[in-house]
XYZ file of C-alpha atoms in Angstrom:
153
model
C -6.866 13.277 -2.596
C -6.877 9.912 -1.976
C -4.485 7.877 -0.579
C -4.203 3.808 -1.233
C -1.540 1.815 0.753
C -0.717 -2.070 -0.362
C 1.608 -3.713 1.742
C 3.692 -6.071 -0.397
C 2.265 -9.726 -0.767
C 4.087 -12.863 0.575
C 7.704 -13.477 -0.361
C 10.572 -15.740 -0.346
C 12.428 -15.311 3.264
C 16.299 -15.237 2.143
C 19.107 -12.986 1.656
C 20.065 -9.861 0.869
C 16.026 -8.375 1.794
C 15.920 -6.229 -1.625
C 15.956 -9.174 -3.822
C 13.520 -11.154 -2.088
C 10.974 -12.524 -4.376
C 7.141 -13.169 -3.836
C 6.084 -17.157 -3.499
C 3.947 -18.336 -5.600
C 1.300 -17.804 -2.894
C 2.707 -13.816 -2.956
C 1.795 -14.106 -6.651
C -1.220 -14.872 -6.059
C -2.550 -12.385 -3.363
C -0.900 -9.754 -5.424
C -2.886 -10.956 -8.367
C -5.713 -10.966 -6.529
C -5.794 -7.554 -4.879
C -4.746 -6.146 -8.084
C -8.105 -7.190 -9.908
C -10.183 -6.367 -6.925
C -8.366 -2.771 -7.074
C -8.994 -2.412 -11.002
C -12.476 -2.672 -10.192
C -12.320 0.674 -8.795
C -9.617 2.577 -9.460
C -9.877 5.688 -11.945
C -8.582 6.604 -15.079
C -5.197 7.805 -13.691
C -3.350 6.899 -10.664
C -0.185 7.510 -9.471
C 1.990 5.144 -8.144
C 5.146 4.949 -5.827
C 6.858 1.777 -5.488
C 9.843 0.827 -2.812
C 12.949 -0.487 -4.848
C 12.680 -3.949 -3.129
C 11.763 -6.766 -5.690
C 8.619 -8.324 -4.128
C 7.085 -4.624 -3.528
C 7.945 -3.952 -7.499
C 6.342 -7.589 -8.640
C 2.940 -7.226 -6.222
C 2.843 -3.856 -8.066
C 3.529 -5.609 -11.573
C 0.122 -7.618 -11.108
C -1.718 -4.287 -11.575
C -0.158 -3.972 -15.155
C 0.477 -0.190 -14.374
C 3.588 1.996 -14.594
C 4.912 3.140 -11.276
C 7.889 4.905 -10.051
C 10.212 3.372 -7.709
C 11.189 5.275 -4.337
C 14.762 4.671 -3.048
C 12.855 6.652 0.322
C 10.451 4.138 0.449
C 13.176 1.003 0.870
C 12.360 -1.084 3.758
C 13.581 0.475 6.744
C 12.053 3.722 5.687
C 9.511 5.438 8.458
C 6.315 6.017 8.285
C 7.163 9.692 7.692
C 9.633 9.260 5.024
C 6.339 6.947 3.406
C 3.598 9.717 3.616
C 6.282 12.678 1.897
C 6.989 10.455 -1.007
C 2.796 10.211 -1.458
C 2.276 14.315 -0.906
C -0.522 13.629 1.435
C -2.547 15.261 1.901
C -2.153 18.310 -0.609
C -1.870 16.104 -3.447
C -5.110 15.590 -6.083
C -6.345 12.472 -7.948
C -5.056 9.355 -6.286
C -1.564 8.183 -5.227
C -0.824 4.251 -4.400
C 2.223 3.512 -2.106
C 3.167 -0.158 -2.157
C 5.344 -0.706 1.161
C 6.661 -2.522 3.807
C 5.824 -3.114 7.226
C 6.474 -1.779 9.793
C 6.181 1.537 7.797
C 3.107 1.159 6.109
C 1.156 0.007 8.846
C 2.044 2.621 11.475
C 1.358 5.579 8.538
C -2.377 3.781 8.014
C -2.759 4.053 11.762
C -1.440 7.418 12.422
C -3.527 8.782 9.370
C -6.815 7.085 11.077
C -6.148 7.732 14.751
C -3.964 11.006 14.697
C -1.611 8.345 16.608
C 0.165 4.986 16.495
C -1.588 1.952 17.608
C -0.858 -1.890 17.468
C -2.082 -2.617 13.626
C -0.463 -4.727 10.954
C -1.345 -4.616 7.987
C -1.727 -8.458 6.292
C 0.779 -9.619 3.900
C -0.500 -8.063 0.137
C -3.465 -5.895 2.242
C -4.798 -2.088 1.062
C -5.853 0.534 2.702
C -7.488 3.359 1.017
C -8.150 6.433 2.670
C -9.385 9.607 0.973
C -9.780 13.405 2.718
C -12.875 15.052 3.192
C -14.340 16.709 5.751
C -17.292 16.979 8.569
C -19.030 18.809 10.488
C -17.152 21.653 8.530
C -13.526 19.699 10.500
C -10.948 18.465 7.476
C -10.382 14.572 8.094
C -9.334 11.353 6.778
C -11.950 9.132 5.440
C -11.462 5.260 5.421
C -12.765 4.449 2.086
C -12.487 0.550 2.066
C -9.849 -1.778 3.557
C -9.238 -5.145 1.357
C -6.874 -8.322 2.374
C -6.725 -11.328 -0.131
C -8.267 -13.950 1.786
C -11.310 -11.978 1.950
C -11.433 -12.209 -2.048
C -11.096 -16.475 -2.103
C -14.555 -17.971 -3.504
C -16.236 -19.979 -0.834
């Protein structure tokens, strides 16, 4: 299985937090993660989407269906975040577009065992797959992508 987690790209900072919107610099990133993540996604994919407007429109740049998550609303835990993805006895590939705190501790506890001081950068993926070594199952970090790493120089 593997697992790809997209924190939600930058949005508008009002009131009430669900119908925040992204800025046009949130449109953007999201635009621009979502064609870098075309690139290599498969044929099917399955994603999970928090209710929150700015997670729903960086997923609308990918031009996929998803399903939103009521369990995955910010505030959520990193727990409530990995049984909505059924990691890790899931198959194919599941996408979970989040929030931090949430999303950030989950990459971080799937990588380490444990949490550690990470945050994840506004719009920013992690994909992780399982596999396994020296006969041990593990998680494998598969590539990590923020959008100012995608800006032509």
């Amino acid at each position: 299985m593997d697992l790809i987690l997209w924190r939600h790209a930058e949005a508008e900072d009002t009131e009430p937090d669900l119908t925040r919107n992204l800025t046009d610099k949130g449109r953007n990133q999201a635009r621009s993660i979502a064609q870098w993540l075309h690139g290599f996604l498969p044929g099917q994919v399955r994603i999970v989407c928090s209710p929150a407007n700015r997670t729903r429109q960086t997923a609308d740049a990918l031009g996929l269906p998803y399903d939103i998550r009521n369990d995955i609303a910010p505030g959520a835990s990193w727990d409530d975040l990995l049984k909505a993805t059924g990691w890790p006895r899931g198959d194919g590939v599941v996408m979970l577009v989040g929030h931090n705190p949430a999303i950030s501790e989950l990459a971080t506890r799937l990588l380490a065992g444990k949490p550690f001081p990470m945050s994840l950068c506004k719009a920013g993926v992690v994909w992780l797959g399982t596999g396994t070594r020296d006969d041990e199952p593990g998680v494998i970090l598969k590539a990590a992508m923020v959008p100012a790493m995608l800006k032509p120089r």
